[in-house]
């Protein structure tokens, strides 16, 4: 894990996910976030105590102290650290939080289809090498 306050483990093959991480990286002027592509060759989730199936079901993140956050908890913490807490205010409302959590899990399950429906495109790839959307990302 890096020295960042929070490391996000995202699906780099998902265009919507990549775009979201790119926005967070741009907003994170203080450098509090780190990003790890779970689709990168050789990525091993063992240090998180979860398997790839869990990582593919929901966004996971790891705080500097080792705590693992999942789903909307990852979103709340990452947006807050990036100075964009206002964007995730509905996630803090108890009744809405449950609906948002359910909606998030449904969206995550169908993220490739939703990426296409919403007009997000996969990065360009040539001879098995794909462009990275932001230099903040690391393997």
Short mmCIF file of C-alpha atoms in Angstrom, two decimals:
data_model
loop_
_atom_site.label_atom_id
_atom_site.label_comp_id
_atom_site.label_asym_id
_atom_site.label_seq_id
_atom_site.Cartn_x
_atom_site.Cartn_y
_atom_site.Cartn_z
CA UNK A 1 0.00 0.00 0.00
CA UNK A 2 1.17 3.54 -0.68
CA UNK A 3 1.55 6.42 1.78
CA UNK A 4 -1.82 7.82 0.67
CA UNK A 5 -4.64 8.13 3.18
CA UNK A 6 -6.83 5.88 1.05
CA UNK A 7 -6.04 3.46 -1.77
CA UNK A 8 -8.91 2.64 -4.13
CA UNK A 9 -9.00 -0.71 -5.92
CA UNK A 10 -10.96 -0.21 -9.15
CA UNK A 11 -11.72 -2.15 -12.32
CA UNK A 12 -9.58 -0.55 -15.02
CA UNK A 13 -11.47 -2.45 -17.73
CA UNK A 14 -14.66 -0.61 -16.84
CA UNK A 15 -14.87 2.71 -18.74
CA UNK A 16 -17.27 4.27 -16.23
CA UNK A 17 -15.06 3.20 -13.31
CA UNK A 18 -11.93 4.59 -14.97
CA UNK A 19 -13.67 7.90 -15.63
CA UNK A 20 -14.77 8.11 -12.01
CA UNK A 21 -11.27 7.41 -10.71
CA UNK A 22 -9.87 9.97 -13.14
CA UNK A 23 -12.21 12.62 -11.73
CA UNK A 24 -11.26 11.73 -8.17
CA UNK A 25 -7.57 11.94 -9.09
CA UNK A 26 -8.06 15.42 -10.60
CA UNK A 27 -10.01 16.64 -7.56
CA UNK A 28 -7.45 15.20 -5.14
CA UNK A 29 -5.03 18.13 -5.17
CA UNK A 30 -3.65 17.19 -1.73
CA UNK A 31 -2.57 13.73 -2.93
CA UNK A 32 -4.58 11.84 -0.33
CA UNK A 33 -5.75 9.12 -2.72
CA UNK A 34 -3.96 6.32 -4.54
CA UNK A 35 -5.46 4.14 -7.26
CA UNK A 36 -4.80 0.49 -8.09
CA UNK A 37 -6.23 -1.22 -11.16
CA UNK A 38 -7.44 -4.68 -10.15
CA UNK A 39 -7.59 -5.67 -13.83
CA UNK A 40 -3.84 -5.11 -14.24
CA UNK A 41 -1.86 -8.25 -15.00
CA UNK A 42 -0.42 -9.79 -11.85
CA UNK A 43 -2.64 -7.92 -9.39
CA UNK A 44 -3.08 -10.01 -6.22
CA UNK A 45 -5.77 -9.05 -3.68
CA UNK A 46 -4.37 -11.27 -0.90
CA UNK A 47 -3.14 -8.31 1.20
CA UNK A 48 -6.73 -7.01 1.38
CA UNK A 49 -8.10 -10.29 2.74
CA UNK A 50 -10.64 -10.57 -0.09
CA UNK A 51 -10.78 -12.40 -3.39
CA UNK A 52 -11.19 -11.06 -6.91
CA UNK A 53 -14.90 -11.95 -6.93
CA UNK A 54 -15.48 -9.57 -4.00
CA UNK A 55 -13.40 -6.84 -5.66
CA UNK A 56 -15.46 -7.23 -8.82
CA UNK A 57 -18.76 -6.98 -6.92
CA UNK A 58 -18.03 -3.64 -5.23
CA UNK A 59 -15.38 -0.95 -5.03
CA UNK A 60 -12.92 -1.64 -2.23
CA UNK A 61 -10.47 0.73 -0.63
CA UNK A 62 -7.88 0.49 2.10
CA UNK A 63 -7.14 3.22 4.60
CA UNK A 64 -3.60 3.95 5.69
CA UNK A 65 -4.28 2.18 9.00
CA UNK A 66 -5.19 -1.03 7.11
CA UNK A 67 -8.98 -0.84 7.39
CA UNK A 68 -10.79 -2.06 4.29
CA UNK A 69 -13.86 -0.10 3.16
CA UNK A 70 -16.41 -1.47 0.72
CA UNK A 71 -18.98 0.05 -1.65
CA UNK A 72 -20.56 3.31 -0.54
CA UNK A 73 -18.17 3.52 2.42
CA UNK A 74 -15.31 3.70 -0.11
CA UNK A 75 -17.15 6.36 -2.07
CA UNK A 76 -17.89 8.46 1.01
CA UNK A 77 -14.30 8.39 2.21
CA UNK A 78 -12.71 8.98 -1.22
CA UNK A 79 -14.96 11.91 -2.17
CA UNK A 80 -14.45 13.45 1.27
CA UNK A 81 -10.66 13.17 1.01
CA UNK A 82 -10.79 14.67 -2.48
CA UNK A 83 -12.68 17.70 -1.15
CA UNK A 84 -15.95 16.70 -2.82
CA UNK A 85 -17.99 15.50 0.19
CA UNK A 86 -21.00 17.50 -0.98
CA UNK A 87 -21.32 15.22 -4.02
CA UNK A 88 -22.06 12.20 -1.82
CA UNK A 89 -24.36 13.83 0.76
CA UNK A 90 -27.25 11.43 -0.05
CA UNK A 91 -25.03 8.56 1.10
CA UNK A 92 -25.03 10.07 4.59
CA UNK A 93 -28.84 10.09 4.94
CA UNK A 94 -29.87 6.81 6.66
CA UNK A 95 -32.93 6.03 4.51
CA UNK A 96 -31.28 7.11 1.28
CA UNK A 97 -28.05 5.31 2.16
CA UNK A 98 -29.79 1.92 2.01
CA UNK A 99 -31.35 2.72 -1.37
CA UNK A 100 -28.04 4.10 -2.68
CA UNK A 101 -26.17 1.01 -1.46
CA UNK A 102 -28.62 -1.30 -3.22
CA UNK A 103 -28.50 0.82 -6.40
CA UNK A 104 -24.71 0.93 -6.29
CA UNK A 105 -24.43 -2.87 -6.04
CA UNK A 106 -26.88 -3.29 -8.94
CA UNK A 107 -24.95 -0.78 -11.05
CA UNK A 108 -21.61 -2.43 -10.16
CA UNK A 109 -22.94 -5.82 -11.22
CA UNK A 110 -23.84 -4.40 -14.64
CA UNK A 111 -21.07 -1.78 -14.94
CA UNK A 112 -19.90 -2.78 -18.44
CA UNK A 113 -23.41 -2.58 -19.86
CA UNK A 114 -24.08 0.67 -17.98
CA UNK A 115 -20.80 2.11 -19.29
CA UNK A 116 -22.00 1.50 -22.84
CA UNK A 117 -25.52 2.82 -22.14
CA UNK A 118 -24.07 6.00 -20.60
CA UNK A 119 -21.68 6.50 -23.51
CA UNK A 120 -18.37 5.67 -21.79
CA UNK A 121 -15.84 3.99 -24.01
CA UNK A 122 -12.95 1.69 -23.24
CA UNK A 123 -9.47 3.20 -23.54
CA UNK A 124 -7.63 2.65 -26.78
CA UNK A 125 -5.49 -0.48 -26.91
CA UNK A 126 -2.80 -1.37 -29.41
CA UNK A 127 -0.99 -4.73 -29.39
CA UNK A 128 -2.25 -5.49 -25.88
CA UNK A 129 -1.06 -2.16 -24.43
CA UNK A 130 -3.84 0.15 -23.28
CA UNK A 131 -3.64 3.87 -22.64
CA UNK A 132 -4.00 4.98 -19.04
CA UNK A 133 -6.39 7.85 -18.43
CA UNK A 134 -4.35 9.56 -15.73
CA UNK A 135 -0.73 9.48 -14.55
CA UNK A 136 -1.93 9.19 -10.93
CA UNK A 137 -2.92 5.59 -11.52
CA UNK A 138 -0.50 2.84 -10.73
CA UNK A 139 -0.53 -0.88 -11.30
#
